[in-house]
Coordinates of C-alpha atoms in Angstrom, one line a residue:
M1 CA 175.1 -191.8 28.9
P2 CA 173.0 -194.9 28.3
I3 CA 174.5 -198.2 27.1
R4 CA 173.0 -199.0 23.7
T5 CA 174.9 -202.2 22.6
N6 CA 174.8 -205.7 23.9
R7 CA 178.5 -205.7 24.1
G8 CA 178.5 -202.7 26.4
R9 CA 175.9 -204.3 28.6
A10 CA 177.9 -207.5 28.9
A11 CA 180.9 -205.5 29.9
V12 CA 178.9 -203.8 32.7
Y13 CA 177.5 -207.1 34.0
R14 CA 181.1 -208.6 34.1
R15 CA 182.3 -205.6 36.1
L16 CA 179.4 -206.0 38.6
W17 CA 179.8 -209.7 39.0
G18 CA 183.5 -209.4 39.3
W19 CA 183.5 -206.6 41.8
P20 CA 183.0 -208.8 44.9
M21 CA 185.9 -211.0 43.7
R22 CA 188.4 -208.3 43.5
S23 CA 189.3 -208.3 47.2
P24 CA 188.3 -210.0 50.4
T25 CA 186.9 -206.7 51.6
H26 CA 184.5 -206.5 48.6
L27 CA 183.5 -210.1 49.1
M28 CA 182.7 -209.6 52.8
G29 CA 180.8 -206.4 52.1
T30 CA 178.7 -208.2 49.4
I31 CA 177.9 -211.1 51.8
I32 CA 176.8 -208.7 54.6
L33 CA 174.6 -206.7 52.2
V34 CA 172.9 -209.8 50.8
A35 CA 172.3 -211.2 54.4
A36 CA 170.8 -207.8 55.4
I37 CA 168.5 -207.9 52.4
M38 CA 167.3 -211.4 53.2
I39 CA 166.7 -210.7 56.9
A40 CA 164.7 -207.6 56.1
A41 CA 162.7 -209.5 53.6
G42 CA 162.1 -212.3 56.1
M43 CA 160.7 -209.7 58.6
L44 CA 158.5 -207.8 56.2
V45 CA 156.9 -210.6 54.1
P46 CA 155.2 -212.3 57.1
R47 CA 153.8 -209.0 58.3
L48 CA 152.4 -208.2 54.9
L49 CA 150.9 -211.7 54.7
D50 CA 149.3 -211.4 58.1
D51 CA 147.8 -208.0 57.4
G52 CA 146.3 -209.3 54.2
G53 CA 144.8 -212.4 55.9
T54 CA 143.3 -210.3 58.6
G55 CA 141.6 -208.0 56.2
V56 CA 140.1 -210.9 54.3
A57 CA 138.9 -212.5 57.5
S58 CA 137.3 -209.3 58.6
A59 CA 135.5 -208.8 55.3
D60 CA 134.3 -212.4 55.4
G61 CA 133.6 -212.5 59.1
P62 CA 130.0 -211.3 59.3
E63 CA 128.9 -213.4 56.4
S64 CA 130.5 -216.5 57.8
T65 CA 129.0 -215.8 61.2
A66 CA 125.6 -215.3 59.8
D67 CA 125.9 -218.6 57.9
S68 CA 126.9 -220.5 61.0
V69 CA 124.1 -219.3 63.3
P70 CA 121.4 -221.9 63.4
V71 CA 117.8 -220.7 62.8
V72 CA 115.3 -221.8 65.4
S73 CA 111.8 -222.1 64.2
D74 CA 108.8 -221.4 66.4
T75 CA 106.9 -224.0 64.5
G76 CA 109.3 -226.8 65.3
A77 CA 107.4 -228.0 68.4
D78 CA 105.2 -231.0 68.1
P79 CA 101.6 -229.6 68.2
T80 CA 100.3 -233.0 69.5
L81 CA 102.4 -232.7 72.6
D82 CA 100.5 -229.8 74.0
R83 CA 97.2 -231.5 73.3
E84 CA 98.3 -234.5 75.2
V85 CA 99.7 -232.7 78.3
L86 CA 97.1 -230.0 78.5
P87 CA 93.7 -231.1 77.2
T88 CA 91.6 -228.3 75.8
R89 CA 88.3 -229.7 77.2
L90 CA 87.1 -232.2 79.7
S91 CA 86.6 -235.7 78.4
E92 CA 83.9 -236.4 81.0
P93 CA 81.4 -233.9 82.7
L94 CA 82.0 -233.1 86.4
A95 CA 79.9 -235.1 88.7
T96 CA 77.0 -233.1 90.2
P97 CA 75.4 -233.7 93.6
T98 CA 72.4 -236.0 93.5
S99 CA 69.3 -234.7 95.3
A100 CA 67.9 -237.0 97.9
K101 CA 65.5 -237.0 100.8
P102 CA 67.2 -235.7 103.9
A103 CA 68.3 -238.2 106.5
P104 CA 66.5 -237.8 109.8
E105 CA 69.9 -238.2 111.6
A106 CA 71.2 -235.2 109.7
L107 CA 68.4 -233.1 111.0
R108 CA 68.8 -234.3 114.6
V109 CA 72.6 -233.5 114.5
A110 CA 71.9 -230.0 113.1
K111 CA 69.5 -229.2 115.9
R112 CA 71.8 -230.6 118.6
W113 CA 74.7 -228.7 117.2
V114 CA 72.8 -225.3 117.2
T115 CA 71.6 -226.1 120.8
A116 CA 75.2 -226.5 121.9
W117 CA 76.3 -223.5 119.9
A118 CA 73.7 -221.3 121.7
T119 CA 74.3 -222.7 125.2
P120 CA 77.0 -220.7 127.0
P121 CA 79.4 -222.7 129.1
E122 CA 79.3 -222.4 132.9
D123 CA 82.9 -221.4 133.2
G124 CA 82.7 -219.2 130.1
S125 CA 85.7 -220.8 128.5
V126 CA 86.1 -221.6 124.8
D127 CA 87.4 -225.1 125.5
S128 CA 84.2 -226.0 127.4
W129 CA 82.1 -224.6 124.7
L130 CA 84.0 -226.6 122.0
E131 CA 83.6 -229.8 124.0
G132 CA 79.9 -229.3 123.8
L133 CA 80.2 -229.0 120.0
R134 CA 82.7 -231.8 119.5
P135 CA 80.3 -234.8 119.2
Y136 CA 78.5 -233.1 116.3
T137 CA 81.4 -231.3 114.5
T138 CA 84.0 -232.6 112.0
E139 CA 87.6 -232.6 113.2
E140 CA 88.5 -230.2 110.4
F141 CA 85.9 -227.6 111.3
L142 CA 86.4 -227.7 115.1
P143 CA 89.7 -225.7 115.1
Q144 CA 88.0 -222.9 113.1
L145 CA 85.4 -222.5 115.9
R146 CA 88.1 -221.6 118.4
T147 CA 88.1 -218.0 117.1
V148 CA 84.4 -217.6 118.3
D149 CA 83.8 -216.0 121.7
P150 CA 80.9 -217.8 123.3
A151 CA 80.0 -214.6 125.3
N152 CA 79.3 -212.8 122.0
I153 CA 76.8 -215.4 120.6
P154 CA 73.5 -213.6 120.2
A155 CA 71.3 -216.6 121.1
T156 CA 70.5 -218.8 124.1
K157 CA 68.2 -221.5 122.7
V158 CA 66.7 -223.2 119.7
V159 CA 63.1 -222.3 118.8
G160 CA 61.2 -224.5 116.3
E161 CA 62.2 -227.5 114.3
P162 CA 64.9 -227.7 111.6
E163 CA 63.9 -227.0 108.1
V164 CA 65.7 -228.4 105.1
H165 CA 67.2 -225.9 102.7
E166 CA 69.0 -228.3 100.3
S167 CA 69.4 -232.0 100.5
Y168 CA 71.7 -234.4 98.7
T169 CA 72.8 -238.0 99.2
S170 CA 75.8 -237.1 101.4
S171 CA 75.1 -233.5 102.6
V172 CA 72.2 -231.5 103.9
Q173 CA 71.8 -227.8 104.5
V174 CA 69.5 -227.1 107.4
E175 CA 67.9 -223.9 108.7
V176 CA 67.7 -223.8 112.5
A177 CA 65.9 -220.9 114.2
T178 CA 67.1 -219.6 117.6
D179 CA 65.9 -216.8 119.8
G180 CA 68.5 -214.8 118.0
P181 CA 69.5 -215.4 114.4
T182 CA 68.5 -218.3 112.2
L183 CA 71.5 -220.4 111.3
L184 CA 72.2 -222.2 108.0
V185 CA 74.0 -225.4 109.0
T186 CA 75.8 -227.7 106.6
V187 CA 75.8 -231.4 107.7
I188 CA 77.8 -234.0 105.8
E189 CA 78.0 -237.8 106.1
T190 CA 81.3 -239.1 107.5
D191 CA 82.7 -242.4 108.6
T192 CA 81.5 -241.6 112.1
G193 CA 78.1 -240.4 111.1
W194 CA 76.6 -237.0 110.2
R195 CA 78.6 -234.1 111.3
V196 CA 78.5 -230.3 111.0
T197 CA 81.2 -228.9 108.6
D198 CA 80.1 -225.2 108.3
Y199 CA 77.5 -222.7 109.4
S200 CA 76.4 -219.1 108.8
E201 CA 73.8 -216.7 109.9
N202 CA 70.9 -216.8 107.4
S203 CA 69.9 -213.3 106.4
G204 CA 67.1 -214.5 104.0

């Protein structure tokens, strides 16, 4: 039956508050109960707070991550840097060879070189053949001639005089006819004089 008067409620409160004081056993039981409630609350409240904080962090995580990622712009580079390092066009035109009258010494060297080229060595060795070419050949081109077998050269002598194919101030291309193919010989001016730096069989 519910208590409907203030007086009745006050009497009930006095009985509840006075119950622990009735005996040492009641007091001890009350203390243990209160301690148990406080311990349980101390264990549950932090867990509830942690769960709530994690949920909030998870909800805000993607947005905060997106806000913290820096945006790199492709247009951030200085456009003048590329132009300075890699110029788009040449500031000066490339030098072109200057045509000139062929040097007589260049023609003599070309003829002597082809004569040595077409002359087979007495011992048939490559070394002897190269020694005959050495006075008229650049040091850079001489090792490349080592791959040539003198026994396979389809000529034995020069026929006719050298003819100029192209002539510049420091190089001359000369055609020299043999009793086999006609050679197109490139002669350049070096510190030691005119020397042969290349040759090919002229098919024209």
